[in-house]
Amino acid sequence: MRALVITDIHANLVALKKVLEDAADVDAVWCLGDVVGYGPKPNECIALLKEQPNMLCVLGNHDAAALNLLDLSTFNPEARQSVEWMQTQLNAESLEFLENLPEMVDVGQATLVHGSPRHPVFEYLLDTRAATDNFNHFETDYCFVGHTHLPVMFYIHEDDYMAGLTIPPVNMVTHLSPRAIINPGSTGQPRDRDPRASYAIFDTEAETWEYRRVNYDIETVQHMMEDAGLPERHILRLQGGW
Ligand code: ZN
């Protein structure tokens, strides 16, 4: 089975459509959270995601913010403005979808979470020490995470004391061996200075990970954000990938 693994779509409908088109025939779509937040088309992204085959999705911190589950006073002013705008936009179907998202899902040999298996919604997995600890918090061979918006692979093999870290080469197939924690990078707001939409294809039989990047029409999204009155900083960062 070929599973498309995407995360941090952030209401970027243009990027999501491009990724779905580029990934072409997949048997399943696994989304690691933050479907909404920052971007201009939250309802449309949720509706399109719901149409995908064997779709699974977990709860991200921005999805939780949309549901008013977080204290917005901890957000910076622009982030708060963005969340408040989103809350005025979400329709009943979107709210129902977000309300029913689990924090963690096991599917075959994989575990899906937004942040980390230890703290599914909020932990940023950025270093090998945190990754090492997190290998004790899931039972499957592979854990797929989002949240940092950075494509990265942490791996640990039997008798290893510490996890290692690698960035898979773009548009190449990497053969996996248990165990690994892998981030496919962000579809809707990449932060590794590469503005192209990021995603991966996980082949469950071949146990391969194909990490891919694809260009999309960033300007169109920026115009949509301007029309919605969203913060300039969030508009500008899309073209720089930061
Ligand atoms: Zn995010």
mmCIF file with all atom_site columns, N, CA, C and O in Angstrom, residues 22-65:
data_model
loop_
_atom_site.group_PDB
_atom_site.id
_atom_site.type_symbol
_atom_site.label_atom_id
_atom_site.label_alt_id
_atom_site.label_comp_id
_atom_site.label_asym_id
_atom_site.label_entity_id
_atom_site.label_seq_id
_atom_site.pdbx_PDB_ins_code
_atom_site.Cartn_x
_atom_site.Cartn_y
_atom_site.Cartn_z
_atom_site.occupancy
_atom_site.B_iso_or_equiv
_atom_site.pdbx_formal_charge
_atom_site.auth_seq_id
_atom_site.auth_comp_id
_atom_site.auth_asym_id
_atom_site.auth_atom_id
_atom_site.pdbx_PDB_model_num
ATOM 1   N N  . ASP A 1 22 ? 0.430   15.718 -7.450 1.00 0.00 ? 22 ASP A N  1
ATOM 2   C CA . ASP A 1 22 ? 1.801   15.240 -7.643 1.00 0.00 ? 22 ASP A CA 1
ATOM 3   C C  . ASP A 1 22 ? 1.986   13.820 -7.099 1.00 0.00 ? 22 ASP A C  1
ATOM 4   O O  . ASP A 1 22 ? 2.700   13.006 -7.680 1.00 0.00 ? 22 ASP A O  1
ATOM 5   N N  . ALA A 1 23 ? 1.315   13.523 -5.988 1.00 0.00 ? 23 ALA A N  1
ATOM 6   C CA . ALA A 1 23 ? 1.433   12.188 -5.384 1.00 0.00 ? 23 ALA A CA 1
ATOM 7   C C  . ALA A 1 23 ? 0.709   11.148 -6.240 1.00 0.00 ? 23 ALA A C  1
ATOM 8   O O  . ALA A 1 23 ? 1.009   9.961  -6.174 1.00 0.00 ? 23 ALA A O  1
ATOM 9   N N  . ALA A 1 24 ? -0.259  11.613 -7.021 1.00 0.00 ? 24 ALA A N  1
ATOM 10  C CA . ALA A 1 24 ? -1.033  10.766 -7.940 1.00 0.00 ? 24 ALA A CA 1
ATOM 11  C C  . ALA A 1 24 ? -1.713  9.613  -7.205 1.00 0.00 ? 24 ALA A C  1
ATOM 12  O O  . ALA A 1 24 ? -2.355  9.847  -6.199 1.00 0.00 ? 24 ALA A O  1
ATOM 13  N N  . ASP A 1 25 ? -1.551  8.389  -7.696 1.00 0.00 ? 25 ASP A N  1
ATOM 14  C CA . ASP A 1 25 ? -2.325  7.275  -7.153 1.00 0.00 ? 25 ASP A CA 1
ATOM 15  C C  . ASP A 1 25 ? -1.788  6.809  -5.806 1.00 0.00 ? 25 ASP A C  1
ATOM 16  O O  . ASP A 1 25 ? -0.709  6.230  -5.736 1.00 0.00 ? 25 ASP A O  1
ATOM 17  N N  . VAL A 1 26 ? -2.558  7.056  -4.774 1.00 0.00 ? 26 VAL A N  1
ATOM 18  C CA . VAL A 1 26 ? -2.175  6.528  -3.464 1.00 0.00 ? 26 VAL A CA 1
ATOM 19  C C  . VAL A 1 26 ? -3.364  5.747  -2.904 1.00 0.00 ? 26 VAL A C  1
ATOM 20  O O  . VAL A 1 26 ? -4.512  5.972  -3.290 1.00 0.00 ? 26 VAL A O  1
ATOM 21  N N  . ASP A 1 27 ? -3.065  4.827  -1.999 1.00 0.00 ? 27 ASP A N  1
ATOM 22  C CA . ASP A 1 27 ? -4.127  3.998  -1.420 1.00 0.00 ? 27 ASP A CA 1
ATOM 23  C C  . ASP A 1 27 ? -4.671  4.593  -0.132 1.00 0.00 ? 27 ASP A C  1
ATOM 24  O O  . ASP A 1 27 ? -5.746  4.206  0.332  1.00 0.00 ? 27 ASP A O  1
ATOM 25  N N  . ALA A 1 28 ? -3.899  5.489  0.456  1.00 0.00 ? 28 ALA A N  1
ATOM 26  C CA . ALA A 1 28 ? -4.313  6.082  1.728  1.00 0.00 ? 28 ALA A CA 1
ATOM 27  C C  . ALA A 1 28 ? -3.679  7.454  1.870  1.00 0.00 ? 28 ALA A C  1
ATOM 28  O O  . ALA A 1 28 ? -2.626  7.725  1.281  1.00 0.00 ? 28 ALA A O  1
ATOM 29  N N  . VAL A 1 29 ? -4.324  8.304  2.652  1.00 0.00 ? 29 VAL A N  1
ATOM 30  C CA . VAL A 1 29 ? -3.753  9.609  2.984  1.00 0.00 ? 29 VAL A CA 1
ATOM 31  C C  . VAL A 1 29 ? -3.725  9.726  4.507  1.00 0.00 ? 29 VAL A C  1
ATOM 32  O O  . VAL A 1 29 ? -4.758  9.604  5.160  1.00 0.00 ? 29 VAL A O  1
ATOM 33  N N  . TRP A 1 30 ? -2.513  9.909  5.026  1.00 0.00 ? 30 TRP A N  1
ATOM 34  C CA . TRP A 1 30 ? -2.328  10.050 6.468  1.00 0.00 ? 30 TRP A CA 1
ATOM 35  C C  . TRP A 1 30 ? -1.860  11.476 6.745  1.00 0.00 ? 30 TRP A C  1
ATOM 36  O O  . TRP A 1 30 ? -0.790  11.895 6.296  1.00 0.00 ? 30 TRP A O  1
ATOM 37  N N  . CYS A 1 31 ? -2.658  12.201 7.498  1.00 0.00 ? 31 CYS A N  1
ATOM 38  C CA . CYS A 1 31 ? -2.373  13.611 7.773  1.00 0.00 ? 31 CYS A CA 1
ATOM 39  C C  . CYS A 1 31 ? -2.012  13.772 9.249  1.00 0.00 ? 31 CYS A C  1
ATOM 40  O O  . CYS A 1 31 ? -2.732  13.301 10.128 1.00 0.00 ? 31 CYS A O  1
ATOM 41  N N  . LEU A 1 32 ? -0.898  14.448 9.514  1.00 0.00 ? 32 LEU A N  1
ATOM 42  C CA . LEU A 1 32 ? -0.352  14.521 10.874 1.00 0.00 ? 32 LEU A CA 1
ATOM 43  C C  . LEU A 1 32 ? -0.731  15.809 11.612 1.00 0.00 ? 32 LEU A C  1
ATOM 44  O O  . LEU A 1 32 ? -0.037  16.230 12.521 1.00 0.00 ? 32 LEU A O  1
ATOM 45  N N  . GLY A 1 33 ? -1.837  16.426 11.190 1.00 0.00 ? 33 GLY A N  1
ATOM 46  C CA . GLY A 1 33 ? -2.367  17.542 11.968 1.00 0.00 ? 33 GLY A CA 1
ATOM 47  C C  . GLY A 1 33 ? -2.001  18.925 11.457 1.00 0.00 ? 33 GLY A C  1
ATOM 48  O O  . GLY A 1 33 ? -1.239  19.072 10.495 1.00 0.00 ? 33 GLY A O  1
ATOM 49  N N  . ASP A 1 34 ? -2.575  19.938 12.108 1.00 0.00 ? 34 ASP A N  1
ATOM 50  C CA . ASP A 1 34 ? -2.498  21.332 11.652 1.00 0.00 ? 34 ASP A CA 1
ATOM 51  C C  . ASP A 1 34 ? -3.017  21.464 10.217 1.00 0.00 ? 34 ASP A C  1
ATOM 52  O O  . ASP A 1 34 ? -2.349  21.996 9.331  1.00 0.00 ? 34 ASP A O  1
ATOM 53  N N  . VAL A 1 35 ? -4.231  21.008 10.043 1.00 0.00 ? 35 VAL A N  1
ATOM 54  C CA . VAL A 1 35 ? -4.926  21.199 8.758  1.00 0.00 ? 35 VAL A CA 1
ATOM 55  C C  . VAL A 1 35 ? -5.237  22.682 8.584  1.00 0.00 ? 35 VAL A C  1
ATOM 56  O O  . VAL A 1 35 ? -5.223  23.208 7.479  1.00 0.00 ? 35 VAL A O  1
ATOM 57  N N  . VAL A 1 36 ? -5.499  23.357 9.705  1.00 0.00 ? 36 VAL A N  1
ATOM 58  C CA . VAL A 1 36 ? -5.919  24.764 9.669  1.00 0.00 ? 36 VAL A CA 1
ATOM 59  C C  . VAL A 1 36 ? -4.895  25.658 10.374 1.00 0.00 ? 36 VAL A C  1
ATOM 60  O O  . VAL A 1 36 ? -3.889  25.187 10.878 1.00 0.00 ? 36 VAL A O  1
ATOM 61  N N  . GLY A 1 37 ? -5.178  26.962 10.392 1.00 0.00 ? 37 GLY A N  1
ATOM 62  C CA . GLY A 1 37 ? -4.266  27.939 10.996 1.00 0.00 ? 37 GLY A CA 1
ATOM 63  C C  . GLY A 1 37 ? -3.382  28.558 9.930  1.00 0.00 ? 37 GLY A C  1
ATOM 64  O O  . GLY A 1 37 ? -2.980  27.868 8.992  1.00 0.00 ? 37 GLY A O  1
ATOM 65  N N  . TYR A 1 38 ? -3.088  29.857 10.069 1.00 0.00 ? 38 TYR A N  1
ATOM 66  C CA . TYR A 1 38 ? -2.241  30.648 9.156  1.00 0.00 ? 38 TYR A CA 1
ATOM 67  C C  . TYR A 1 38 ? -2.870  30.922 7.789  1.00 0.00 ? 38 TYR A C  1
ATOM 68  O O  . TYR A 1 38 ? -2.856  32.039 7.315  1.00 0.00 ? 38 TYR A O  1
ATOM 69  N N  . GLY A 1 39 ? -3.374  29.902 7.119  1.00 0.00 ? 39 GLY A N  1
ATOM 70  C CA . GLY A 1 39 ? -3.756  30.025 5.716  1.00 0.00 ? 39 GLY A CA 1
ATOM 71  C C  . GLY A 1 39 ? -5.188  30.470 5.497  1.00 0.00 ? 39 GLY A C  1
ATOM 72  O O  . GLY A 1 39 ? -5.981  30.586 6.428  1.00 0.00 ? 39 GLY A O  1
ATOM 73  N N  . PRO A 1 40 ? -5.544  30.714 4.206  1.00 0.00 ? 40 PRO A N  1
ATOM 74  C CA . PRO A 1 40 ? -6.813  31.364 3.888  1.00 0.00 ? 40 PRO A CA 1
ATOM 75  C C  . PRO A 1 40 ? -8.012  30.443 3.655  1.00 0.00 ? 40 PRO A C  1
ATOM 76  O O  . PRO A 1 40 ? -9.129  30.928 3.560  1.00 0.00 ? 40 PRO A O  1
ATOM 77  N N  . LYS A 1 41 ? -7.808  29.127 3.513  1.00 0.00 ? 41 LYS A N  1
ATOM 78  C CA . LYS A 1 41 ? -8.924  28.269 3.102  1.00 0.00 ? 41 LYS A CA 1
ATOM 79  C C  . LYS A 1 41 ? -9.127  27.040 4.013  1.00 0.00 ? 41 LYS A C  1
ATOM 80  O O  . LYS A 1 41 ? -8.996  25.899 3.578  1.00 0.00 ? 41 LYS A O  1
ATOM 81  N N  . PRO A 1 42 ? -9.431  27.285 5.299  1.00 0.00 ? 42 PRO A N  1
ATOM 82  C CA . PRO A 1 42 ? -9.553  26.146 6.227  1.00 0.00 ? 42 PRO A CA 1
ATOM 83  C C  . PRO A 1 42 ? -10.684 25.173 5.876  1.00 0.00 ? 42 PRO A C  1
ATOM 84  O O  . PRO A 1 42 ? -10.468 23.954 5.869  1.00 0.00 ? 42 PRO A O  1
ATOM 85  N N  . ASN A 1 43 ? -11.876 25.689 5.564  1.00 0.00 ? 43 ASN A N  1
ATOM 86  C CA . ASN A 1 43 ? -13.004 24.776 5.277  1.00 0.00 ? 43 ASN A CA 1
ATOM 87  C C  . ASN A 1 43 ? -12.744 23.935 4.029  1.00 0.00 ? 43 ASN A C  1
ATOM 88  O O  . ASN A 1 43 ? -13.033 22.730 3.997  1.00 0.00 ? 43 ASN A O  1
ATOM 89  N N  . GLU A 1 44 ? -12.184 24.570 2.999  1.00 0.00 ? 44 GLU A N  1
ATOM 90  C CA . GLU A 1 44 ? -11.930 23.876 1.743  1.00 0.00 ? 44 GLU A CA 1
ATOM 91  C C  . GLU A 1 44 ? -10.875 22.787 1.914  1.00 0.00 ? 44 GLU A C  1
ATOM 92  O O  . GLU A 1 44 ? -10.977 21.714 1.309  1.00 0.00 ? 44 GLU A O  1
ATOM 93  N N  . CYS A 1 45 ? -9.870  23.055 2.737  1.00 0.00 ? 45 CYS A N  1
ATOM 94  C CA . CYS A 1 45 ? -8.830  22.041 2.976  1.00 0.00 ? 45 CYS A CA 1
ATOM 95  C C  . CYS A 1 45 ? -9.422  20.832 3.706  1.00 0.00 ? 45 CYS A C  1
ATOM 96  O O  . CYS A 1 45 ? -9.124  19.684 3.366  1.00 0.00 ? 45 CYS A O  1
ATOM 97  N N  . ILE A 1 46 ? -10.245 21.083 4.700  1.00 0.00 ? 46 ILE A N  1
ATOM 98  C CA . ILE A 1 46 ? -10.867 19.980 5.441  1.00 0.00 ? 46 ILE A CA 1
ATOM 99  C C  . ILE A 1 46 ? -11.766 19.166 4.510  1.00 0.00 ? 46 ILE A C  1
ATOM 100 O O  . ILE A 1 46 ? -11.715 17.930 4.488  1.00 0.00 ? 46 ILE A O  1
ATOM 101 N N  . ALA A 1 47 ? -12.567 19.857 3.702  1.00 0.00 ? 47 ALA A N  1
ATOM 102 C CA . ALA A 1 47 ? -13.487 19.149 2.799  1.00 0.00 ? 47 ALA A CA 1
ATOM 103 C C  . ALA A 1 47 ? -12.721 18.276 1.811  1.00 0.00 ? 47 ALA A C  1
ATOM 104 O O  . ALA A 1 47 ? -13.099 17.124 1.561  1.00 0.00 ? 47 ALA A O  1
ATOM 105 N N  . LEU A 1 48 ? -11.629 18.792 1.262  1.00 0.00 ? 48 LEU A N  1
ATOM 106 C CA . LEU A 1 48 ? -10.836 18.030 0.294  1.00 0.00 ? 48 LEU A CA 1
ATOM 107 C C  . LEU A 1 48 ? -10.154 16.834 0.967  1.00 0.00 ? 48 LEU A C  1
ATOM 108 O O  . LEU A 1 48 ? -10.101 15.737 0.409  1.00 0.00 ? 48 LEU A O  1
ATOM 109 N N  . LEU A 1 49 ? -9.671  17.051 2.156  1.00 0.00 ? 49 LEU A N  1
ATOM 110 C CA . LEU A 1 49 ? -9.020  15.976 2.900  1.00 0.00 ? 49 LEU A CA 1
ATOM 111 C C  . LEU A 1 49 ? -10.002 14.829 3.181  1.00 0.00 ? 49 LEU A C  1
ATOM 112 O O  . LEU A 1 49 ? -9.668  13.651 3.038  1.00 0.00 ? 49 LEU A O  1
ATOM 113 N N  . LYS A 1 50 ? -11.223 15.198 3.546  1.00 0.00 ? 50 LYS A N  1
ATOM 114 C CA . LYS A 1 50 ? -12.240 14.186 3.876  1.00 0.00 ? 50 LYS A CA 1
ATOM 115 C C  . LYS A 1 50 ? -12.569 13.282 2.685  1.00 0.00 ? 50 LYS A C  1
ATOM 116 O O  . LYS A 1 50 ? -13.018 12.151 2.866  1.00 0.00 ? 50 LYS A O  1
ATOM 117 N N  . GLU A 1 51 ? -12.351 13.788 1.474  1.00 0.00 ? 51 GLU A N  1
ATOM 118 C CA . GLU A 1 51 ? -12.650 12.998 0.266  1.00 0.00 ? 51 GLU A CA 1
ATOM 119 C C  . GLU A 1 51 ? -11.574 11.973 -0.059 1.00 0.00 ? 51 GLU A C  1
ATOM 120 O O  . GLU A 1 51 ? -11.760 11.154 -0.964 1.00 0.00 ? 51 GLU A O  1
ATOM 121 N N  . GLN A 1 52 ? -10.435 12.027 0.599  1.00 0.00 ? 52 GLN A N  1
ATOM 122 C CA . GLN A 1 52 ? -9.296  11.186 0.201  1.00 0.00 ? 52 GLN A CA 1
ATOM 123 C C  . GLN A 1 52 ? -9.472  9.741  0.680  1.00 0.00 ? 52 GLN A C  1
ATOM 124 O O  . GLN A 1 52 ? -10.100 9.485  1.699  1.00 0.00 ? 52 GLN A O  1
ATOM 125 N N  . PRO A 1 53 ? -8.895  8.785  -0.059 1.00 0.00 ? 53 PRO A N  1
ATOM 126 C CA . PRO A 1 53 ? -9.064  7.367  0.274  1.00 0.00 ? 53 PRO A CA 1
ATOM 127 C C  . PRO A 1 53 ? -8.385  7.009  1.602  1.00 0.00 ? 53 PRO A C  1
ATOM 128 O O  . PRO A 1 53 ? -7.284  7.476  1.868  1.00 0.00 ? 53 PRO A O  1
ATOM 129 N N  . ASN A 1 54 ? -9.069  6.192  2.387  1.00 0.00 ? 54 ASN A N  1
ATOM 130 C CA . ASN A 1 54 ? -8.514  5.701  3.658  1.00 0.00 ? 54 ASN A CA 1
ATOM 131 C C  . ASN A 1 54 ? -7.802  6.803  4.440  1.00 0.00 ? 54 ASN A C  1
ATOM 132 O O  . ASN A 1 54 ? -6.676  6.630  4.898  1.00 0.00 ? 54 ASN A O  1
ATOM 133 N N  . MET A 1 55 ? -8.479  7.923  4.572  1.00 0.00 ? 55 MET A N  1
ATOM 134 C CA . MET A 1 55 ? -7.877  9.099  5.186  1.00 0.00 ? 55 MET A CA 1
ATOM 135 C C  . MET A 1 55 ? -7.880  8.979  6.711  1.00 0.00 ? 55 MET A C  1
ATOM 136 O O  . MET A 1 55 ? -8.887  8.639  7.318  1.00 0.00 ? 55 MET A O  1
ATOM 137 N N  . LEU A 1 56 ? -6.713  9.234  7.281  1.00 0.00 ? 56 LEU A N  1
ATOM 138 C CA . LEU A 1 56 ? -6.589  9.310  8.736  1.00 0.00 ? 56 LEU A CA 1
ATOM 139 C C  . LEU A 1 56 ? -5.964  10.653 9.060  1.00 0.00 ? 56 LEU A C  1
ATOM 140 O O  . LEU A 1 56 ? -5.080  11.111 8.331  1.00 0.00 ? 56 LEU A O  1
ATOM 141 N N  . CYS A 1 57 ? -6.404  11.258 10.133 1.00 0.00 ? 57 CYS A N  1
ATOM 142 C CA . CYS A 1 57 ? -5.826  12.550 10.519 1.00 0.00 ? 57 CYS A CA 1
ATOM 143 C C  . CYS A 1 57 ? -5.794  12.646 12.038 1.00 0.00 ? 57 CYS A C  1
ATOM 144 O O  . CYS A 1 57 ? -6.701  12.148 12.711 1.00 0.00 ? 57 CYS A O  1
ATOM 145 N N  . VAL A 1 58 ? -4.729  13.244 12.561 1.00 0.00 ? 58 VAL A N  1
ATOM 146 C CA . VAL A 1 58 ? -4.623  13.460 14.014 1.00 0.00 ? 58 VAL A CA 1
ATOM 147 C C  . VAL A 1 58 ? -4.676  14.958 14.322 1.00 0.00 ? 58 VAL A C  1
ATOM 148 O O  . VAL A 1 58 ? -4.536  15.798 13.437 1.00 0.00 ? 58 VAL A O  1
ATOM 149 N N  . LEU A 1 59 ? -4.850  15.262 15.602 1.00 0.00 ? 59 LEU A N  1
ATOM 150 C CA . LEU A 1 59 ? -5.044  16.645 16.062 1.00 0.00 ? 59 LEU A CA 1
ATOM 151 C C  . LEU A 1 59 ? -3.715  17.387 16.193 1.00 0.00 ? 59 LEU A C  1
ATOM 152 O O  . LEU A 1 59 ? -2.793  16.912 16.868 1.00 0.00 ? 59 LEU A O  1
ATOM 153 N N  . GLY A 1 60 ? -3.626  18.568 15.578 1.00 0.00 ? 60 GLY A N  1
ATOM 154 C CA . GLY A 1 60 ? -2.468  19.444 15.759 1.00 0.00 ? 60 GLY A CA 1
ATOM 155 C C  . GLY A 1 60 ? -2.791  20.572 16.713 1.00 0.00 ? 60 GLY A C  1
ATOM 156 O O  . GLY A 1 60 ? -3.957  20.788 17.075 1.00 0.00 ? 60 GLY A O  1
ATOM 157 N N  . ASN A 1 61 ? -1.760  21.326 17.104 1.00 0.00 ? 61 ASN A N  1
ATOM 158 C CA . ASN A 1 61 ? -1.993  22.422 18.049 1.00 0.00 ? 61 ASN A CA 1
ATOM 159 C C  . ASN A 1 61 ? -2.859  23.530 17.446 1.00 0.00 ? 61 ASN A C  1
ATOM 160 O O  . ASN A 1 61 ? -3.675  24.139 18.141 1.00 0.00 ? 61 ASN A O  1
ATOM 161 N N  . HIS A 1 62 ? -2.720  23.782 16.145 1.00 0.00 ? 62 HIS A N  1
ATOM 162 C CA . HIS A 1 62 ? -3.575  24.799 15.524 1.00 0.00 ? 62 HIS A CA 1
ATOM 163 C C  . HIS A 1 62 ? -5.024  24.314 15.393 1.00 0.00 ? 62 HIS A C  1
ATOM 164 O O  . HIS A 1 62 ? -5.954  25.121 15.446 1.00 0.00 ? 62 HIS A O  1
ATOM 165 N N  . ASP A 1 63 ? -5.190  23.001 15.198 1.00 0.00 ? 63 ASP A N  1
ATOM 166 C CA . ASP A 1 63 ? -6.549  22.446 15.175 1.00 0.00 ? 63 ASP A CA 1
ATOM 167 C C  . ASP A 1 63 ? -7.188  22.609 16.556 1.00 0.00 ? 63 ASP A C  1
ATOM 168 O O  . ASP A 1 63 ? -8.372  22.935 16.677 1.00 0.00 ? 63 ASP A O  1
ATOM 169 N N  . ALA A 1 64 ? -6.377  22.386 17.599 1.00 0.00 ? 64 ALA A N  1
ATOM 170 C CA . ALA A 1 64 ? -6.874  22.562 18.971 1.00 0.00 ? 64 ALA A CA 1
ATOM 171 C C  . ALA A 1 64 ? -7.208  24.034 19.231 1.00 0.00 ? 64 ALA A C  1
ATOM 172 O O  . ALA A 1 64 ? -8.204  24.350 19.883 1.00 0.00 ? 64 ALA A O  1
ATOM 173 N N  . ALA A 1 65 ? -6.372  24.936 18.689 1.00 0.00 ? 65 ALA A N  1
ATOM 174 C CA . ALA A 1 65 ? -6.633  26.374 18.863 1.00 0.00 ? 65 ALA A CA 1
ATOM 175 C C  . ALA A 1 65 ? -7.948  26.767 18.182 1.00 0.00 ? 65 ALA A C  1
ATOM 176 O O  . ALA A 1 65 ? -8.715  27.572 18.710 1.00 0.00 ? 65 ALA A O  1
#
